[in-house]
């Protein structure tokens, strides 16, 4: 195995472009949920009239849909991703999702993959009666093994729990017709993969930098050398909610 400084230096120098995880190919893996979110969105988009994707990231999911409705709008509030998404999506609004500059009941399909916060009032407002919100959210404690290793033990917030999402959706007049959750393995083969992942997923360790966490990163590197790949867990849940007529 290459030494610590070489692996970390390589990961620090690697470019970060949108939500491109390809640098991690062969160095890290994350299992995908069984509900096949992309395929579900593609099926819904093929029959929708007006679609809104919230927190679209760099726009790759929306741009890859084989069929899209006559009207497609997307939002993205993280500027590095919004600049890339704007090249792929014609109607992109660079904004957070708490106050959407969109008229009431304008969409029959709202989707989102990994929103940072679900603004349920706005989702319900822009959905037309019997419209659907189809989303894959990050669940509570996702990646907690990495966070705890670097930052120490911490309390897992239940704000991302699927039961919380169900209650919040129902409170704004949505009927939750499908809700399912899975915990999935994440495997990091070397410390460089961990460093790159934390540079890309900036909210996992909000104050992350190599100098700040060098000692803990070195300890993780030694752990990988002695025991093999570092194992963590991602938490995801799928929700399908309809606006009551």
PDB file of C-alpha atoms in Angstrom:
ATOM      1  CA  UNK A   1       0.000   0.000   0.000  1.00  0.00           C
ATOM      2  CA  UNK A   2       1.232   3.515  -0.767  1.00  0.00           C
ATOM      3  CA  UNK A   3       2.132   5.695   2.177  1.00  0.00           C
ATOM      4  CA  UNK A   4      -0.166   8.137   3.915  1.00  0.00           C
ATOM      5  CA  UNK A   5       1.247  11.376   2.520  1.00  0.00           C
ATOM      6  CA  UNK A   6       1.164  10.127  -1.071  1.00  0.00           C
ATOM      7  CA  UNK A   7      -2.453   8.968  -0.860  1.00  0.00           C
ATOM      8  CA  UNK A   8      -3.667  12.118   0.891  1.00  0.00           C
ATOM      9  CA  UNK A   9      -1.744  14.432  -1.431  1.00  0.00           C
ATOM     10  CA  UNK A  10      -3.230  12.723  -4.466  1.00  0.00           C
ATOM     11  CA  UNK A  11      -6.766  13.074  -3.068  1.00  0.00           C
ATOM     12  CA  UNK A  12      -6.252  16.743  -2.204  1.00  0.00           C
ATOM     13  CA  UNK A  13      -5.018  17.496  -5.725  1.00  0.00           C
ATOM     14  CA  UNK A  14      -7.837  15.634  -7.509  1.00  0.00           C
ATOM     15  CA  UNK A  15     -10.388  17.965  -9.157  1.00  0.00           C
ATOM     16  CA  UNK A  16     -13.900  18.261  -7.743  1.00  0.00           C
ATOM     17  CA  UNK A  17     -16.489  18.748 -10.485  1.00  0.00           C
ATOM     18  CA  UNK A  18     -20.164  18.612  -9.567  1.00  0.00           C
ATOM     19  CA  UNK A  19     -21.332  15.243  -8.262  1.00  0.00           C
ATOM     20  CA  UNK A  20     -18.756  13.264 -10.216  1.00  0.00           C
ATOM     21  CA  UNK A  21     -17.657  10.346  -8.030  1.00  0.00           C
ATOM     22  CA  UNK A  22     -15.712   8.626 -10.804  1.00  0.00           C
ATOM     23  CA  UNK A  23     -12.360   9.399  -9.151  1.00  0.00           C
ATOM     24  CA  UNK A  24     -13.372   6.863  -6.504  1.00  0.00           C
ATOM     25  CA  UNK A  25     -13.825   4.003  -8.998  1.00  0.00           C
ATOM     26  CA  UNK A  26     -11.767   1.064  -7.812  1.00  0.00           C
ATOM     27  CA  UNK A  27     -11.096   2.751  -4.467  1.00  0.00           C
ATOM     28  CA  UNK A  28     -14.505   2.992  -2.817  1.00  0.00           C
ATOM     29  CA  UNK A  29     -17.969   1.507  -3.271  1.00  0.00           C
ATOM     30  CA  UNK A  30     -21.450   2.323  -2.012  1.00  0.00           C
ATOM     31  CA  UNK A  31     -24.357  -0.068  -2.453  1.00  0.00           C
ATOM     32  CA  UNK A  32     -27.472   1.331  -4.128  1.00  0.00           C
ATOM     33  CA  UNK A  33     -30.981   1.025  -2.660  1.00  0.00           C
ATOM     34  CA  UNK A  34     -33.189  -1.747  -3.974  1.00  0.00           C
ATOM     35  CA  UNK A  35     -35.979   0.583  -5.135  1.00  0.00           C
ATOM     36  CA  UNK A  36     -33.970   1.855  -8.159  1.00  0.00           C
ATOM     37  CA  UNK A  37     -34.726   5.534  -7.815  1.00  0.00           C
ATOM     38  CA  UNK A  38     -33.518   6.630 -11.248  1.00  0.00           C
ATOM     39  CA  UNK A  39     -35.760   4.109 -12.974  1.00  0.00           C
ATOM     40  CA  UNK A  40     -38.755   5.182 -10.889  1.00  0.00           C
ATOM     41  CA  UNK A  41     -38.218   8.833 -11.774  1.00  0.00           C
ATOM     42  CA  UNK A  42     -37.831   7.953 -15.455  1.00  0.00           C
ATOM     43  CA  UNK A  43     -41.173   6.125 -15.468  1.00  0.00           C
ATOM     44  CA  UNK A  44     -42.980   8.990 -13.740  1.00  0.00           C
ATOM     45  CA  UNK A  45     -41.371  11.641 -15.938  1.00  0.00           C
ATOM     46  CA  UNK A  46     -42.492   9.838 -19.086  1.00  0.00           C
ATOM     47  CA  UNK A  47     -46.171  10.417 -18.222  1.00  0.00           C
ATOM     48  CA  UNK A  48     -46.016  13.767 -16.383  1.00  0.00           C
ATOM     49  CA  UNK A  49     -47.063  17.119 -17.825  1.00  0.00           C
ATOM     50  CA  UNK A  50     -44.936  19.424 -15.691  1.00  0.00           C
ATOM     51  CA  UNK A  51     -41.965  18.302 -13.574  1.00  0.00           C
ATOM     52  CA  UNK A  52     -39.930  20.066 -10.903  1.00  0.00           C
ATOM     53  CA  UNK A  53     -36.685  18.584  -9.593  1.00  0.00           C
ATOM     54  CA  UNK A  54     -35.560  20.070  -6.295  1.00  0.00           C
ATOM     55  CA  UNK A  55     -31.870  20.186  -5.355  1.00  0.00           C
ATOM     56  CA  UNK A  56     -30.865  18.739  -8.692  1.00  0.00           C
ATOM     57  CA  UNK A  57     -27.125  18.659  -7.944  1.00  0.00           C
ATOM     58  CA  UNK A  58     -25.139  18.935 -11.145  1.00  0.00           C
ATOM     59  CA  UNK A  59     -28.174  17.951 -13.220  1.00  0.00           C
ATOM     60  CA  UNK A  60     -26.990  14.520 -14.337  1.00  0.00           C
ATOM     61  CA  UNK A  61     -30.112  12.628 -13.268  1.00  0.00           C
ATOM     62  CA  UNK A  62     -32.496  14.992 -15.007  1.00  0.00           C
ATOM     63  CA  UNK A  63     -30.337  15.284 -18.124  1.00  0.00           C
ATOM     64  CA  UNK A  64     -30.179  11.488 -18.463  1.00  0.00           C
ATOM     65  CA  UNK A  65     -33.952  10.913 -18.495  1.00  0.00           C
ATOM     66  CA  UNK A  66     -34.996   9.252 -21.755  1.00  0.00           C
ATOM     67  CA  UNK A  67     -38.324  11.115 -21.825  1.00  0.00           C
ATOM     68  CA  UNK A  68     -39.245  14.371 -20.107  1.00  0.00           C
ATOM     69  CA  UNK A  69     -42.524  16.293 -19.733  1.00  0.00           C
ATOM     70  CA  UNK A  70     -43.286  19.377 -21.847  1.00  0.00           C
ATOM     71  CA  UNK A  71     -42.278  21.551 -18.878  1.00  0.00           C
ATOM     72  CA  UNK A  72     -39.204  20.752 -16.769  1.00  0.00           C
ATOM     73  CA  UNK A  73     -37.840  23.057 -14.072  1.00  0.00           C
ATOM     74  CA  UNK A  74     -35.030  22.391 -11.591  1.00  0.00           C
ATOM     75  CA  UNK A  75     -33.541  24.114  -8.558  1.00  0.00           C
ATOM     76  CA  UNK A  76     -30.077  23.947  -7.000  1.00  0.00           C
ATOM     77  CA  UNK A  77     -28.824  26.026  -4.096  1.00  0.00           C
ATOM     78  CA  UNK A  78     -25.191  24.860  -3.945  1.00  0.00           C
ATOM     79  CA  UNK A  79     -23.381  27.224  -6.296  1.00  0.00           C
ATOM     80  CA  UNK A  80     -20.583  24.877  -7.514  1.00  0.00           C
ATOM     81  CA  UNK A  81     -23.238  22.407  -8.663  1.00  0.00           C
ATOM     82  CA  UNK A  82     -25.629  25.039  -9.987  1.00  0.00           C
ATOM     83  CA  UNK A  83     -23.022  26.359 -12.423  1.00  0.00           C
ATOM     84  CA  UNK A  84     -22.662  22.885 -13.932  1.00  0.00           C
ATOM     85  CA  UNK A  85     -26.393  22.088 -13.883  1.00  0.00           C
ATOM     86  CA  UNK A  86     -27.112  25.306 -15.786  1.00  0.00           C
ATOM     87  CA  UNK A  87     -25.242  23.826 -18.748  1.00  0.00           C
ATOM     88  CA  UNK A  88     -27.507  20.767 -18.764  1.00  0.00           C
ATOM     89  CA  UNK A  89     -30.910  22.113 -17.776  1.00  0.00           C
ATOM     90  CA  UNK A  90     -32.646  24.939 -19.611  1.00  0.00           C
ATOM     91  CA  UNK A  91     -34.958  26.036 -16.792  1.00  0.00           C
ATOM     92  CA  UNK A  92     -32.674  26.069 -13.766  1.00  0.00           C
ATOM     93  CA  UNK A  93     -33.332  28.260 -10.739  1.00  0.00           C
ATOM     94  CA  UNK A  94     -30.226  28.783  -8.611  1.00  0.00           C
ATOM     95  CA  UNK A  95     -31.950  28.973  -5.251  1.00  0.00           C
ATOM     96  CA  UNK A  96     -32.590  27.126  -2.021  1.00  0.00           C
ATOM     97  CA  UNK A  97     -35.940  25.369  -1.854  1.00  0.00           C
ATOM     98  CA  UNK A  98     -37.452  27.181   1.123  1.00  0.00           C
ATOM     99  CA  UNK A  99     -39.150  29.883  -1.013  1.00  0.00           C
ATOM    100  CA  UNK A 100     -39.659  28.698  -4.573  1.00  0.00           C
ATOM    101  CA  UNK A 101     -40.337  31.490  -7.099  1.00  0.00           C
ATOM    102  CA  UNK A 102     -43.008  29.337  -8.726  1.00  0.00           C
ATOM    103  CA  UNK A 103     -46.773  29.607  -8.862  1.00  0.00           C
ATOM    104  CA  UNK A 104     -49.129  27.444  -6.839  1.00  0.00           C
ATOM    105  CA  UNK A 105     -50.168  24.037  -8.203  1.00  0.00           C
ATOM    106  CA  UNK A 106     -47.860  24.320 -11.225  1.00  0.00           C
ATOM    107  CA  UNK A 107     -46.522  20.741 -11.321  1.00  0.00           C
ATOM    108  CA  UNK A 108     -47.957  17.244 -11.330  1.00  0.00           C
ATOM    109  CA  UNK A 109     -44.545  15.716 -10.459  1.00  0.00           C
ATOM    110  CA  UNK A 110     -41.923  16.950  -7.991  1.00  0.00           C
ATOM    111  CA  UNK A 111     -38.782  14.885  -7.496  1.00  0.00           C
ATOM    112  CA  UNK A 112     -35.643  15.169  -5.424  1.00  0.00           C
ATOM    113  CA  UNK A 113     -32.595  13.017  -4.767  1.00  0.00           C
ATOM    114  CA  UNK A 114     -30.800  13.711  -1.507  1.00  0.00           C
ATOM    115  CA  UNK A 115     -32.252  17.126  -0.594  1.00  0.00           C
ATOM    116  CA  UNK A 116     -30.365  18.747   2.270  1.00  0.00           C
ATOM    117  CA  UNK A 117     -33.682  19.891   3.766  1.00  0.00           C
ATOM    118  CA  UNK A 118     -37.186  18.939   2.642  1.00  0.00           C
ATOM    119  CA  UNK A 119     -39.345  22.066   2.584  1.00  0.00           C
ATOM    120  CA  UNK A 120     -42.690  20.312   2.750  1.00  0.00           C
ATOM    121  CA  UNK A 121     -44.821  23.461   2.662  1.00  0.00           C
ATOM    122  CA  UNK A 122     -43.283  24.456  -0.666  1.00  0.00           C
ATOM    123  CA  UNK A 123     -43.588  20.931  -2.087  1.00  0.00           C
ATOM    124  CA  UNK A 124     -47.287  20.883  -1.258  1.00  0.00           C
ATOM    125  CA  UNK A 125     -47.829  24.418  -2.572  1.00  0.00           C
ATOM    126  CA  UNK A 126     -46.399  23.825  -6.046  1.00  0.00           C
ATOM    127  CA  UNK A 127     -48.013  20.396  -6.509  1.00  0.00           C
ATOM    128  CA  UNK A 128     -51.354  20.268  -8.242  1.00  0.00           C
ATOM    129  CA  UNK A 129     -54.101  18.143  -6.631  1.00  0.00           C
ATOM    130  CA  UNK A 130     -53.248  14.440  -7.017  1.00  0.00           C
ATOM    131  CA  UNK A 131     -49.687  15.402  -8.021  1.00  0.00           C
ATOM    132  CA  UNK A 132     -46.821  13.306  -6.677  1.00  0.00           C
ATOM    133  CA  UNK A 133     -43.637  13.954  -4.729  1.00  0.00           C
ATOM    134  CA  UNK A 134     -41.154  11.160  -5.460  1.00  0.00           C
ATOM    135  CA  UNK A 135     -37.856  11.402  -3.627  1.00  0.00           C
ATOM    136  CA  UNK A 136     -34.880   9.614  -2.153  1.00  0.00           C
ATOM    137  CA  UNK A 137     -33.670  11.218   1.069  1.00  0.00           C
ATOM    138  CA  UNK A 138     -30.575  10.709   3.169  1.00  0.00           C
ATOM    139  CA  UNK A 139     -31.575   8.984   6.392  1.00  0.00           C
ATOM    140  CA  UNK A 140     -30.364   9.593   9.956  1.00  0.00           C
ATOM    141  CA  UNK A 141     -26.715   8.948  10.759  1.00  0.00           C
ATOM    142  CA  UNK A 142     -25.591   8.311   7.201  1.00  0.00           C
ATOM    143  CA  UNK A 143     -21.814   7.866   7.161  1.00  0.00           C
ATOM    144  CA  UNK A 144     -21.753   8.072  10.949  1.00  0.00           C
ATOM    145  CA  UNK A 145     -18.701   5.807  11.194  1.00  0.00           C
ATOM    146  CA  UNK A 146     -16.592   8.352   9.289  1.00  0.00           C
ATOM    147  CA  UNK A 147     -17.999  11.314  11.183  1.00  0.00           C
ATOM    148  CA  UNK A 148     -17.455   9.649  14.558  1.00  0.00           C
ATOM    149  CA  UNK A 149     -13.920   8.571  13.690  1.00  0.00           C
ATOM    150  CA  UNK A 150     -12.917  12.141  12.878  1.00  0.00           C
ATOM    151  CA  UNK A 151     -15.117  14.223  15.165  1.00  0.00           C
ATOM    152  CA  UNK A 152     -15.781  11.858  18.055  1.00  0.00           C
ATOM    153  CA  UNK A 153     -19.083  10.390  19.278  1.00  0.00           C
ATOM    154  CA  UNK A 154     -22.106  12.526  18.553  1.00  0.00           C
ATOM    155  CA  UNK A 155     -25.859  12.293  18.832  1.00  0.00           C
ATOM    156  CA  UNK A 156     -27.635  11.240  15.663  1.00  0.00           C
ATOM    157  CA  UNK A 157     -30.379  13.693  14.745  1.00  0.00           C
ATOM    158  CA  UNK A 158     -33.770  12.154  14.044  1.00  0.00           C
ATOM    159  CA  UNK A 159     -34.738  15.057  11.782  1.00  0.00           C
ATOM    160  CA  UNK A 160     -33.901  12.834   8.788  1.00  0.00           C
ATOM    161  CA  UNK A 161     -35.824   9.803  10.040  1.00  0.00           C
ATOM    162  CA  UNK A 162     -38.429   8.494   7.551  1.00  0.00           C
ATOM    163  CA  UNK A 163     -41.141   8.607  10.224  1.00  0.00           C
ATOM    164  CA  UNK A 164     -40.426  12.311  10.650  1.00  0.00           C
ATOM    165  CA  UNK A 165     -40.786  12.753   6.884  1.00  0.00           C
ATOM    166  CA  UNK A 166     -44.119  10.912   6.933  1.00  0.00           C
ATOM    167  CA  UNK A 167     -45.507  13.170   9.657  1.00  0.00           C
ATOM    168  CA  UNK A 168     -44.226  16.323   7.956  1.00  0.00           C
ATOM    169  CA  UNK A 169     -45.723  15.310   4.617  1.00  0.00           C
ATOM    170  CA  UNK A 170     -49.089  14.492   6.141  1.00  0.00           C
ATOM    171  CA  UNK A 171     -49.117  17.805   8.027  1.00  0.00           C
ATOM    172  CA  UNK A 172     -49.162  19.735   4.727  1.00  0.00           C
ATOM    173  CA  UNK A 173     -51.858  17.629   3.073  1.00  0.00           C
ATOM    174  CA  UNK A 174     -49.854  14.881   1.379  1.00  0.00           C
ATOM    175  CA  UNK A 175     -50.796  11.215   1.485  1.00  0.00           C
ATOM    176  CA  UNK A 176     -47.724   8.991   1.840  1.00  0.00           C
ATOM    177  CA  UNK A 177     -48.407   5.971  -0.371  1.00  0.00           C
ATOM    178  CA  UNK A 178     -44.937   4.395  -0.179  1.00  0.00           C
ATOM    179  CA  UNK A 179     -42.136   4.761   2.359  1.00  0.00           C
ATOM    180  CA  UNK A 180     -39.173   2.432   2.715  1.00  0.00           C
ATOM    181  CA  UNK A 181     -35.682   2.707   4.213  1.00  0.00           C
ATOM    182  CA  UNK A 182     -32.395   0.847   3.874  1.00  0.00           C
ATOM    183  CA  UNK A 183     -28.961   0.973   5.473  1.00  0.00           C
ATOM    184  CA  UNK A 184     -26.285   0.179   2.904  1.00  0.00           C
ATOM    185  CA  UNK A 185     -22.554  -0.583   3.023  1.00  0.00           C
ATOM    186  CA  UNK A 186     -19.920   1.977   2.085  1.00  0.00           C
ATOM    187  CA  UNK A 187     -16.384   0.636   1.688  1.00  0.00           C
ATOM    188  CA  UNK A 188     -13.221   2.736   1.418  1.00  0.00           C
ATOM    189  CA  UNK A 189     -10.095   0.929   0.275  1.00  0.00           C
ATOM    190  CA  UNK A 190      -7.587   3.646   1.163  1.00  0.00           C
ATOM    191  CA  UNK A 191      -7.335   6.939   3.032  1.00  0.00           C
ATOM    192  CA  UNK A 192      -7.181   8.884  -0.226  1.00  0.00           C
ATOM    193  CA  UNK A 193     -10.710   7.725  -1.044  1.00  0.00           C
ATOM    194  CA  UNK A 194     -11.925   8.978   2.337  1.00  0.00           C
ATOM    195  CA  UNK A 195     -10.278  12.381   1.862  1.00  0.00           C
ATOM    196  CA  UNK A 196     -11.746  12.820  -1.617  1.00  0.00           C
ATOM    197  CA  UNK A 197     -15.204  11.750  -0.416  1.00  0.00           C
ATOM    198  CA  UNK A 198     -15.122  14.320   2.399  1.00  0.00           C
ATOM    199  CA  UNK A 199     -14.029  17.047  -0.019  1.00  0.00           C
ATOM    200  CA  UNK A 200     -16.999  16.197  -2.228  1.00  0.00           C
ATOM    201  CA  UNK A 201     -19.675  15.566   0.420  1.00  0.00           C
ATOM    202  CA  UNK A 202     -18.934  18.708   2.376  1.00  0.00           C
ATOM    203  CA  UNK A 203     -21.628  18.338   5.058  1.00  0.00           C
ATOM    204  CA  UNK A 204     -20.347  14.956   6.297  1.00  0.00           C
ATOM    205  CA  UNK A 205     -17.618  16.715   8.313  1.00  0.00           C
ATOM    206  CA  UNK A 206     -18.481  20.414   7.913  1.00  0.00           C
ATOM    207  CA  UNK A 207     -15.100  21.806   8.962  1.00  0.00           C
ATOM    208  CA  UNK A 208     -13.055  19.183   7.144  1.00  0.00           C
ATOM    209  CA  UNK A 209      -9.522  19.864   6.024  1.00  0.00           C
ATOM    210  CA  UNK A 210      -6.526  17.579   5.982  1.00  0.00           C
ATOM    211  CA  UNK A 211      -4.421  19.737   8.330  1.00  0.00           C
ATOM    212  CA  UNK A 212      -7.258  19.943  10.871  1.00  0.00           C
ATOM    213  CA  UNK A 213      -7.848  16.180  10.907  1.00  0.00           C
ATOM    214  CA  UNK A 214      -4.397  14.871   9.959  1.00  0.00           C
ATOM    215  CA  UNK A 215      -3.895  12.851  13.144  1.00  0.00           C
ATOM    216  CA  UNK A 216      -7.268  11.127  12.895  1.00  0.00           C
ATOM    217  CA  UNK A 217      -6.791  10.517   9.166  1.00  0.00           C
ATOM    218  CA  UNK A 218      -3.393   8.962   9.831  1.00  0.00           C
ATOM    219  CA  UNK A 219      -4.970   6.714  12.464  1.00  0.00           C
ATOM    220  CA  UNK A 220      -7.601   5.646   9.921  1.00  0.00           C
ATOM    221  CA  UNK A 221      -4.851   4.961   7.369  1.00  0.00           C
ATOM    222  CA  UNK A 222      -3.092   2.703   9.887  1.00  0.00           C
ATOM    223  CA  UNK A 223      -6.406   0.980  10.626  1.00  0.00           C
ATOM    224  CA  UNK A 224      -6.875   0.245   6.903  1.00  0.00           C
ATOM    225  CA  UNK A 225      -3.298  -1.045   6.616  1.00  0.00           C
ATOM    226  CA  UNK A 226      -3.790  -3.463   9.494  1.00  0.00           C
ATOM    227  CA  UNK A 227      -7.435  -4.514   9.106  1.00  0.00           C
ATOM    228  CA  UNK A 228      -8.395  -3.833   5.505  1.00  0.00           C
ATOM    229  CA  UNK A 229     -10.940  -1.414   3.991  1.00  0.00           C
ATOM    230  CA  UNK A 230     -12.808   1.031   6.195  1.00  0.00           C
ATOM    231  CA  UNK A 231     -16.501   0.161   6.445  1.00  0.00           C
ATOM    232  CA  UNK A 232     -19.258   2.707   6.926  1.00  0.00           C
ATOM    233  CA  UNK A 233     -23.034   2.786   6.442  1.00  0.00           C
ATOM    234  CA  UNK A 234     -25.194   4.998   4.270  1.00  0.00           C
ATOM    235  CA  UNK A 235     -28.832   5.550   5.227  1.00  0.00           C
ATOM    236  CA  UNK A 236     -31.423   6.190   2.522  1.00  0.00           C
ATOM    237  CA  UNK A 237     -35.198   6.248   2.353  1.00  0.00           C
ATOM    238  CA  UNK A 238     -37.665   6.429  -0.509  1.00  0.00           C
ATOM    239  CA  UNK A 239     -40.902   8.366  -0.252  1.00  0.00           C
ATOM    240  CA  UNK A 240     -43.825   8.608  -2.659  1.00  0.00           C
ATOM    241  CA  UNK A 241     -46.459  11.117  -1.512  1.00  0.00           C
ATOM    242  CA  UNK A 242     -49.552  12.407  -3.317  1.00  0.00           C
ATOM    243  CA  UNK A 243     -51.290  15.720  -2.782  1.00  0.00           C
ATOM    244  CA  UNK A 244     -54.835  15.159  -1.662  1.00  0.00           C
ATOM    245  CA  UNK A 245     -57.402  16.601  -4.039  1.00  0.00           C
TER     246      UNK A 245
END
